[in-house]
CSV table of C-alpha atoms in Angstrom, one decimal:
chain,number,residue,atom,x,y,z
A,1,MET,CA,-0.4,0.2,-0.3
A,2,LEU,CA,2.0,3.0,-1.3
A,3,ALA,CA,1.4,7.2,-1.2
A,4,GLU,CA,3.4,9.7,-3.0
A,5,ILE,CA,3.2,13.3,-1.9
A,6,ILE,CA,3.4,16.4,-4.3
A,7,THR,CA,3.9,19.7,-2.7
A,8,ILE,CA,2.9,22.5,-5.2
A,9,GLY,CA,4.6,26.0,-4.9
A,10,ASP,CA,7.8,28.0,-6.0
A,11,GLU,CA,8.3,28.8,-2.4
A,12,ILE,CA,9.0,25.5,-1.6
A,13,LEU,CA,11.8,25.5,-3.9
A,14,ILE,CA,13.7,28.1,-3.3
A,15,GLY,CA,13.6,27.8,0.7
A,16,GLN,CA,11.3,30.4,1.6
A,17,VAL,CA,9.0,27.9,3.2
A,18,ILE,CA,9.8,24.8,4.7
A,19,ASP,CA,7.8,22.0,3.5
A,20,THR,CA,6.3,20.8,7.1
A,21,ASN,CA,3.3,19.0,5.4
A,22,SER,CA,4.7,16.0,4.0
A,23,ALA,CA,6.2,15.2,7.3
A,24,PHE,CA,3.2,15.3,9.3
A,25,ILE,CA,1.1,13.9,6.1
A,26,GLY,CA,3.8,11.3,6.1
A,27,LYS,CA,3.4,10.2,9.6
A,28,GLU,CA,-0.3,10.2,9.8
A,29,LEU,CA,-0.3,7.5,6.4
A,30,ASN,CA,2.2,5.7,8.6
A,31,LYS,CA,-0.3,5.0,11.1
A,32,ILE,CA,-2.9,3.4,9.0
A,33,GLY,CA,-0.2,1.2,7.3
A,34,ILE,CA,0.0,3.3,4.1
A,35,SER,CA,4.2,3.9,3.4
A,36,VAL,CA,5.1,6.7,1.4
A,37,TYR,CA,7.0,5.7,-1.8
A,38,GLN,CA,8.1,9.3,-2.9
A,39,ILE,CA,7.7,12.7,-1.4
A,40,THR,CA,7.6,15.3,-4.8
A,41,SER,CA,7.6,19.1,-5.1
A,42,ILE,CA,7.4,20.9,-8.2
A,43,GLN,CA,6.9,24.6,-9.5
A,44,ASP,CA,3.4,26.1,-9.8
A,45,GLU,CA,3.4,25.1,-13.7
A,46,ARG,CA,1.1,23.5,-15.6
A,47,GLU,CA,3.7,20.8,-17.8
A,48,HIS,CA,5.1,19.8,-14.5
A,49,LEU,CA,2.3,19.4,-12.2
A,50,LEU,CA,0.7,17.0,-15.3
A,51,ASN,CA,3.7,15.2,-15.1
A,52,ALA,CA,4.2,14.6,-11.9
A,53,PHE,CA,0.3,13.6,-11.8
A,54,LYS,CA,0.9,10.9,-14.8
A,55,ASP,CA,3.8,9.5,-12.9
A,56,ALA,CA,2.6,9.3,-9.3
A,57,SER,CA,-0.5,7.3,-10.9
A,58,GLU,CA,1.5,4.6,-12.5
A,59,ARG,CA,3.6,4.2,-9.3
A,60,VAL,CA,1.3,4.3,-5.4
A,61,ASP,CA,-2.2,3.9,-5.0
A,62,VAL,CA,-3.0,7.2,-3.4
A,63,VAL,CA,-1.6,10.6,-4.2
A,64,ILE,CA,-1.9,13.1,-1.9
A,65,ILE,CA,-1.1,17.1,-3.1
A,66,THR,CA,-0.8,20.2,-1.2
A,67,GLY,CA,-0.7,23.4,-2.2
A,68,GLY,CA,-1.8,25.9,-5.2
A,69,LEU,CA,-5.6,26.4,-4.2
A,70,GLY,CA,-5.6,30.1,-4.1
A,71,PRO,CA,-8.0,32.3,-5.4
A,72,THR,CA,-5.2,34.0,-7.5
A,73,LYS,CA,-3.6,33.1,-11.1
A,74,ASP,CA,-0.4,32.0,-9.9
A,75,ASP,CA,-2.5,28.8,-8.2
A,76,ILE,CA,-3.5,25.9,-11.0
A,77,THR,CA,-4.2,22.9,-9.1
A,78,LYS,CA,-7.5,22.7,-9.5
A,79,HIS,CA,-7.6,24.0,-13.5
A,80,THR,CA,-4.5,21.1,-14.1
A,81,LEU,CA,-6.5,18.5,-12.0
A,82,CYS,CA,-9.3,19.1,-14.3
A,83,GLU,CA,-7.3,18.7,-17.5
A,84,PHE,CA,-5.5,15.5,-16.1
A,85,PHE,CA,-9.3,14.0,-15.5
A,86,ASN,CA,-10.9,15.1,-18.8
A,87,ASP,CA,-13.0,17.4,-16.3
A,88,THR,CA,-14.3,20.6,-16.0
A,89,LEU,CA,-14.7,22.6,-13.0
A,90,VAL,CA,-18.7,23.4,-11.5
A,91,GLU,CA,-19.7,25.7,-8.5
A,92,ASN,CA,-20.2,24.1,-5.2
A,93,THR,CA,-22.8,25.6,-3.4
A,94,GLU,CA,-21.9,24.5,0.1
A,95,VAL,CA,-18.4,25.4,-0.6
A,96,LEU,CA,-19.6,29.0,-1.6
A,97,ALA,CA,-21.9,29.5,1.5
A,98,HIS,CA,-18.8,28.5,3.7
A,99,VAL,CA,-17.1,31.3,1.9
A,100,GLU,CA,-19.6,33.8,2.0
A,101,GLU,CA,-20.0,33.2,5.6
A,102,LEU,CA,-16.1,33.4,6.7
A,103,PHE,CA,-16.2,36.4,4.8
A,104,ALA,CA,-18.7,37.7,7.1
A,105,LYS,CA,-17.6,36.7,10.7
A,106,TYR,CA,-14.1,37.2,10.2
A,107,ILE,CA,-13.4,39.9,7.1
A,108,SER,CA,-16.1,41.7,7.5
A,109,ASN,CA,-13.9,44.9,6.8
A,110,THR,CA,-13.4,43.4,2.7
A,111,PRO,CA,-16.0,42.4,0.9
A,112,ILE,CA,-16.0,39.5,-0.8
A,113,SER,CA,-15.0,39.5,-4.7
A,114,ASP,CA,-15.5,37.3,-7.8
A,115,ILE,CA,-12.1,36.2,-7.2
A,116,ASN,CA,-13.2,34.9,-3.6
A,117,ARG,CA,-16.3,32.8,-5.1
A,118,MET,CA,-13.8,31.2,-7.3
A,119,GLN,CA,-13.2,29.0,-4.1
A,120,ALA,CA,-16.2,27.3,-4.9
A,121,LEU,CA,-15.3,25.9,-7.9
A,122,VAL,CA,-14.2,22.1,-7.6
A,123,PRO,CA,-14.1,19.5,-10.9
A,124,SER,CA,-17.3,17.8,-11.4
A,125,LYS,CA,-15.7,14.2,-10.5
A,126,ALA,CA,-14.4,15.4,-6.9
A,127,GLU,CA,-15.8,14.6,-4.0
A,128,VAL,CA,-15.5,17.7,-1.5
A,129,LEU,CA,-13.6,17.7,1.6
A,130,HIS,CA,-15.1,20.4,4.2
A,131,ASN,CA,-12.4,23.2,4.9
A,132,ALA,CA,-13.5,24.7,8.1
A,133,ASN,CA,-10.6,26.4,8.4
A,134,GLY,CA,-10.3,28.0,5.4
A,135,THR,CA,-11.9,28.6,1.9
A,136,ALA,CA,-10.2,26.5,-0.2
A,137,PRO,CA,-11.6,22.9,-0.3
A,138,GLY,CA,-10.0,19.5,-0.3
A,139,MET,CA,-11.0,17.6,-3.2
A,140,LEU,CA,-10.9,13.8,-3.6
A,141,ILE,CA,-10.8,12.3,-7.1
A,142,ARG,CA,-10.9,8.0,-7.3
A,143,GLU,CA,-9.7,6.8,-11.2
A,144,ASN,CA,-8.1,3.5,-12.4
A,145,GLU,CA,-8.1,2.5,-8.3
A,146,VAL,CA,-5.6,5.2,-7.4
A,147,THR,CA,-7.0,8.5,-5.3
A,148,PHE,CA,-5.7,11.4,-6.0
A,149,ILE,CA,-6.9,14.0,-2.7
A,150,SER,CA,-6.0,17.2,-3.0
A,151,MET,CA,-5.5,20.1,0.3
A,152,PRO,CA,-4.3,23.5,0.7
A,153,GLY,CA,-0.9,24.2,1.6
A,154,VAL,CA,-1.5,26.2,4.8
A,155,PRO,CA,-0.5,23.6,7.6
A,156,PHE,CA,-3.4,24.2,9.7
A,157,GLU,CA,-6.2,24.0,6.7
A,158,MET,CA,-4.5,20.7,5.8
A,159,LYS,CA,-3.9,19.0,9.3
A,160,HIS,CA,-7.6,19.5,10.1
A,161,LEU,CA,-8.6,17.7,6.7
A,162,MET,CA,-6.1,15.5,6.9
A,163,THR,CA,-6.9,14.0,10.1
A,164,GLU,CA,-10.5,14.5,10.0
A,165,SER,CA,-11.0,13.9,6.4
A,166,VAL,CA,-8.6,11.9,4.3
A,167,ILE,CA,-7.5,9.3,7.0
A,168,PRO,CA,-10.7,8.2,7.7
A,169,LYS,CA,-11.8,7.7,4.2
A,170,LEU,CA,-8.5,6.2,2.9
A,171,ALA,CA,-9.0,3.6,6.0
A,172,SER,CA,-12.2,2.8,4.9
A,173,TYR,CA,-11.2,2.3,1.1
A,174,TYR,CA,-8.2,0.0,1.6
A,175,LYS,CA,-7.2,-2.8,3.2
A,176,ARG,CA,-3.9,-2.5,4.7
A,177,PRO,CA,-1.0,-3.6,6.4
A,178,HIS,CA,0.2,-2.8,10.2
A,179,ILE,CA,3.0,-0.6,10.3
A,180,ILE,CA,5.1,0.2,13.5
A,181,HIS,CA,8.5,1.9,14.4
A,182,ARG,CA,10.3,1.7,17.5
A,183,THR,CA,13.6,3.9,17.8
A,184,VAL,CA,16.1,3.3,20.4
A,185,VAL,CA,18.0,6.2,21.4
A,186,THR,CA,21.9,6.1,22.2
A,187,TYR,CA,24.3,8.5,23.3
A,188,GLY,CA,28.2,8.0,23.4
A,189,LEU,CA,29.3,5.9,21.2
A,190,GLY,CA,29.3,6.5,16.7
A,191,GLU,CA,27.4,4.9,14.4
A,192,SER,CA,30.0,2.4,13.1
A,193,ALA,CA,30.9,1.4,16.5
A,194,ILE,CA,27.6,0.6,17.3
A,195,ALA,CA,27.0,-1.6,14.2
A,196,LYS,CA,29.9,-3.4,14.9
A,197,ARG,CA,28.6,-4.7,18.4
A,198,ILE,CA,25.2,-5.4,17.1
A,199,GLU,CA,26.1,-6.9,13.7
A,200,ALA,CA,25.1,-10.5,14.6
A,201,TRP,CA,21.7,-9.1,16.3
A,202,GLU,CA,21.2,-7.3,12.8
A,203,GLY,CA,22.3,-10.1,10.5
A,204,ALA,CA,19.5,-12.1,12.5
A,205,LEU,CA,16.3,-9.7,12.5
A,206,PRO,CA,13.2,-11.1,10.9
A,207,VAL,CA,12.3,-10.3,7.5
A,208,ASN,CA,9.7,-8.1,8.1
A,209,ILE,CA,12.0,-6.0,10.5
A,210,LYS,CA,14.1,-3.3,9.2
A,211,LEU,CA,16.8,-1.4,11.1
A,212,ALA,CA,18.0,2.1,9.9
A,213,TYR,CA,20.7,3.7,11.6
A,214,LEU,CA,20.1,7.7,12.5
A,215,PRO,CA,22.8,9.9,13.5
A,216,ASN,CA,22.7,13.1,14.8
A,217,LEU,CA,25.2,15.0,16.3
A,218,GLY,CA,26.3,13.0,19.4
A,219,LYS,CA,23.7,10.5,19.6
A,220,VAL,CA,22.8,7.6,17.2
A,221,ARG,CA,19.1,6.8,16.9
A,222,LEU,CA,18.3,3.0,16.0
A,223,ARG,CA,15.1,2.3,14.1
A,224,LEU,CA,13.2,-0.6,13.9
A,225,SER,CA,10.4,-0.6,11.2
A,226,GLY,CA,8.1,-3.3,11.5
A,227,LYS,CA,5.3,-4.6,8.5
A,228,GLY,CA,2.6,-7.2,8.9
A,229,PRO,CA,-0.8,-8.2,8.6
A,230,SER,CA,-1.3,-9.2,12.7
A,231,LEU,CA,-0.2,-5.9,15.0
A,232,TYR,CA,-0.2,-8.3,17.7
A,233,GLU,CA,2.5,-10.7,16.1
A,234,LEU,CA,4.1,-7.9,15.3
A,235,GLU,CA,4.4,-5.5,18.2
A,236,THR,CA,5.1,-8.9,19.8
A,237,ALA,CA,8.6,-9.5,17.3
A,238,MET,CA,9.8,-6.1,17.5
A,239,ASN,CA,9.4,-5.8,21.7
A,240,ALA,CA,11.5,-9.5,21.8
A,241,GLU,CA,13.8,-7.9,19.2
A,242,ILE,CA,14.8,-4.6,21.7
A,243,GLU,CA,14.8,-7.4,24.7
A,244,LYS,CA,18.0,-8.8,22.6
A,245,LEU,CA,19.6,-5.5,21.3
A,246,HIS,CA,19.9,-4.1,25.1
A,247,PRO,CA,22.4,-6.4,26.9
A,248,LEU,CA,24.7,-5.8,23.6
A,249,ILE,CA,24.2,-1.9,24.4
A,250,ASP,CA,22.9,-1.3,27.8
A,251,ASP,CA,25.6,1.2,28.3
A,252,ILE,CA,24.9,3.8,25.7
A,253,ILE,CA,20.9,3.3,25.3
A,254,PHE,CA,18.6,6.1,27.0
A,255,GLY,CA,15.4,5.0,26.4
A,256,LEU,CA,13.0,4.6,23.3
A,257,GLU,CA,12.4,8.1,21.3
A,258,ASP,CA,8.4,7.8,21.2
A,259,ASP,CA,8.7,7.6,25.0
A,260,GLU,CA,11.0,10.5,26.4
A,261,SER,CA,14.0,12.6,25.7
A,262,ILE,CA,16.9,12.8,27.4
A,263,GLU,CA,16.2,15.8,28.9
A,264,GLU,CA,12.7,14.5,30.1
A,265,ILE,CA,15.0,11.4,31.8
A,266,VAL,CA,17.0,13.9,33.7
A,267,ALA,CA,14.5,15.9,34.8
A,268,LYS,CA,12.5,12.6,36.0
A,269,LEU,CA,15.6,11.5,37.9
A,270,LEU,CA,16.5,15.1,39.5
A,271,THR,CA,12.8,15.2,40.5
A,272,SER,CA,12.5,11.6,42.0
A,273,LYS,CA,15.8,12.3,43.9
A,274,ASN,CA,14.6,15.9,45.5
A,275,LEU,CA,17.7,17.6,43.5
A,276,THR,CA,18.3,20.9,41.8
A,277,LEU,CA,20.1,21.9,38.7
A,278,SER,CA,21.7,25.4,37.9
A,279,THR,CA,23.8,25.9,34.4
A,280,ALA,CA,26.6,28.3,33.3
A,281,GLU,CA,27.1,27.9,29.4
A,282,SER,CA,29.4,29.6,27.1
A,283,PHE,CA,29.6,29.3,24.0
A,284,THR,CA,26.3,27.1,24.2
A,285,GLY,CA,24.6,30.1,24.8
A,286,GLY,CA,21.7,28.8,27.1
A,287,LYS,CA,21.0,26.0,24.9
A,288,ILE,CA,21.3,23.7,27.5
A,289,ALA,CA,19.2,25.5,29.7
A,290,GLU,CA,16.5,26.2,26.7
A,291,LYS,CA,16.1,22.5,26.5
A,292,ILE,CA,15.4,22.3,30.6
A,293,THR,CA,12.7,25.2,30.4
A,294,SER,CA,10.8,23.4,27.6
A,295,ILE,CA,9.8,20.8,30.1
A,296,PRO,CA,6.5,21.4,31.9
A,297,GLY,CA,7.5,21.5,35.6
A,298,ALA,CA,11.0,22.3,35.4
A,299,SER,CA,10.6,25.0,37.9
A,300,ASN,CA,10.8,22.2,40.2
A,301,TYR,CA,14.5,21.3,40.0
A,302,PHE,CA,15.6,23.7,37.9
A,303,LYS,CA,16.9,27.3,39.3
A,304,GLY,CA,18.7,29.4,36.5
A,305,SER,CA,21.6,29.5,34.3
A,306,VAL,CA,24.2,31.8,33.7
A,307,VAL,CA,25.1,32.7,30.4
A,308,SER,CA,28.8,34.1,30.9
A,309,TYR,CA,29.6,34.6,27.1
A,310,ALA,CA,32.8,36.7,27.6
A,311,THR,CA,35.4,36.3,30.1
A,312,GLU,CA,34.6,38.7,32.0
A,313,ALA,CA,31.1,37.5,32.8
A,314,LYS,CA,32.6,34.1,34.2
A,315,ILE,CA,35.2,36.2,36.3
A,316,ASN,CA,32.9,38.9,37.8
A,317,VAL,CA,29.6,36.6,37.9
A,318,LEU,CA,30.5,33.2,38.3
A,319,ASN,CA,33.6,34.4,40.5
A,320,VAL,CA,36.3,32.1,38.2
A,321,PRO,CA,39.5,33.6,39.8
A,322,LYS,CA,41.5,35.7,37.0
A,323,GLU,CA,44.6,33.7,37.7
A,324,ILE,CA,43.2,30.5,36.4
A,325,VAL,CA,42.1,32.0,33.4
A,326,ASP,CA,45.5,33.6,32.9
A,327,GLN,CA,47.4,30.2,33.6
A,328,TYR,CA,45.3,27.8,31.9
A,329,SER,CA,42.5,29.7,29.1
A,330,VAL,CA,39.5,30.2,29.1
A,331,VAL,CA,39.0,27.3,27.0
A,332,SER,CA,40.0,24.8,29.9
A,333,ALA,CA,39.1,22.1,32.2
A,334,GLU,CA,40.1,24.5,35.0
A,335,VAL,CA,38.0,26.9,34.0
A,336,ALA,CA,34.6,24.9,33.1
A,337,THR,CA,35.2,23.6,37.0
A,338,ALA,CA,35.6,26.9,38.2
A,339,MET,CA,32.3,27.8,36.1
A,340,ALA,CA,30.3,24.8,37.4
A,341,LYS,CA,31.3,25.5,41.1
A,342,GLY,CA,30.2,29.3,40.7
A,343,ALA,CA,26.4,28.3,39.6
A,344,LYS,CA,26.5,25.9,42.0
A,345,GLU,CA,27.5,28.3,44.6
A,346,LEU,CA,25.6,31.4,43.0
A,347,LEU,CA,22.2,29.5,42.9
A,348,LYS,CA,22.3,26.9,45.7
A,349,THR,CA,22.0,24.1,43.7
A,350,ASP,CA,22.6,20.2,44.2
A,351,TYR,CA,24.3,20.3,40.5
A,352,ALA,CA,25.4,22.1,38.3
A,353,ILE,CA,26.6,22.0,34.5
A,354,ALA,CA,29.2,24.1,32.4
A,355,THR,CA,30.3,24.5,29.3
A,356,THR,CA,33.9,26.4,27.3
A,357,GLY,CA,35.1,26.0,24.4
A,358,ASN,CA,35.7,27.1,21.0
A,359,ALA,CA,32.9,26.8,19.0
A,360,GLY,CA,34.6,28.8,16.1
A,361,PRO,CA,35.1,29.8,13.5
A,362,THR,CA,38.0,32.0,15.0
A,363,LYS,CA,39.7,30.7,18.2
A,364,GLY,CA,38.4,33.8,20.5
A,365,ASP,CA,40.0,34.5,23.8
A,366,SER,CA,41.6,31.1,23.7
A,367,ASN,CA,44.2,28.9,21.6
A,368,ALA,CA,42.3,25.9,21.8
A,369,GLU,CA,41.5,24.7,18.3
A,370,VAL,CA,38.2,25.0,17.0
A,371,GLY,CA,35.9,22.2,18.2
A,372,THR,CA,37.7,21.9,21.8
A,373,VAL,CA,35.0,21.7,24.4
A,374,PHE,CA,35.1,21.4,28.2
A,375,ILE,CA,32.1,20.3,30.0
A,376,ALA,CA,31.8,20.0,34.0
A,377,ILE,CA,29.5,18.6,36.3
A,378,ASP,CA,29.6,19.7,40.2
A,379,GLY,CA,27.6,17.4,41.9
A,380,PRO,CA,26.7,17.0,46.1
A,381,LYS,CA,29.7,14.5,46.4
A,382,SER,CA,31.8,14.8,43.4
A,383,LYS,CA,33.3,16.9,40.5
A,384,TYR,CA,33.7,15.6,36.8
A,385,VAL,CA,35.1,17.4,34.2
A,386,GLN,CA,35.9,15.9,30.5
A,387,LYS,CA,37.7,17.3,27.1
A,388,PHE,CA,36.2,16.8,23.6
A,389,GLN,CA,36.7,17.5,20.1
A,390,MET,CA,33.4,18.5,18.6
A,391,GLY,CA,34.2,19.3,14.9
A,392,SER,CA,35.0,22.5,13.4
A,393,THR,CA,31.3,23.5,12.1
A,394,ARG,CA,29.7,26.1,14.7
A,395,GLU,CA,26.3,24.5,14.8
A,396,ARG,CA,27.5,21.1,15.1
A,397,VAL,CA,29.9,22.0,18.0
A,398,VAL,CA,27.2,23.5,20.1
A,399,GLU,CA,24.3,21.1,19.5
A,400,LYS,CA,26.6,18.0,20.0
A,401,SER,CA,27.6,19.5,23.2
A,402,VAL,CA,24.4,20.1,24.6
A,403,ASN,CA,23.7,16.7,23.9
A,404,LYS,CA,26.5,15.3,25.8
A,405,ALA,CA,26.1,17.4,28.5
A,406,PHE,CA,22.9,15.9,29.1
A,407,GLU,CA,24.5,12.6,29.2
A,408,LEU,CA,27.3,13.1,31.3
A,409,LEU,CA,24.4,14.6,33.7
A,410,GLN,CA,22.1,11.4,34.0
A,411,LYS,CA,25.2,9.4,34.4
A,412,GLU,CA,26.1,11.4,37.5
A,413,ILE,CA,22.8,11.5,39.2
A,414,LEU,CA,22.4,7.6,38.7
A,415,LYS,CA,25.8,7.4,40.8
A,416,MET,CA,23.5,8.9,43.9
């Protein structure tokens, strides 16, 4: 059971708008056992649309189209669908009434125009899908055992149509297999090293369960995907494989992605042990604190952060001794340790994390090579600091360091 997603709009192709629609549609289709075979983005151009529709209809069962349904001349999806299906546009009275109602309720200061009323024109072969949140209706056309569905490109409108209309209809049209995914999140070991550890296990996976490695800045996600007619048998097999995997890499597994992120795991540990946390961040610029405070209830354990980006802030706010900076440089184990101590004392917490490093592109106040990072943790019973080389790309250095900080903190808390 295959689907193709076609997104229409020059704004996507030039990077002005990020295509979040395809990710949402793909997830929703997957939930009901429909696999996305291909995602295609094309211009608002007649020939491109016709070719895309033709190619998709020859390789998949379901074609989902987003975009190109506005009232202006550059939006040509409806006209091109009519050409593709040898059809004509007709006025739908229910859509027209809805458009007029929206203007009367929400756009009363702008009179409705004939251009707006044209939103009520739909292909005669199409089943209209009511768009409660906008003027452009969704449209469904079934021909030669292929289902075409066209929806607005506005995410808010598309999501409502997808969940309320499209998914129920597709579920009723087709007999579908079950598809499930389980993603095991690991920290602290690279993709190739993990692959070597689990080589025998991976080679013995059942034929209907596939493994994908998803490395990303200090963590590697192992996604298991299974497909089959029986949900019970599929889930049983999947759980059995995860149980076999755990002893092989138990030291680097931090849970299932579908369950909790590492920062959520750390939050639960701090809460359950009635412990508090503060951060002192230099090159990470508050990103550790941002992840912590994105979790509801963070105020129960997180007391605050000092973003001591400049050397003067480390000295004047966190009380890092100037002689330590002069002797070891601002990017050093000694300064990271002093930063963590300063945050812990200033904010009166059980734990403090500190980061100092050179994320680039230049060396700044230190001669340390770009990518050199020190992460320190000051806890109730011990202090810990470690040096890392995180690469040469600024964004990657920062993100990898944030992930590593949570990994180290979790390990320290578990020692309590």
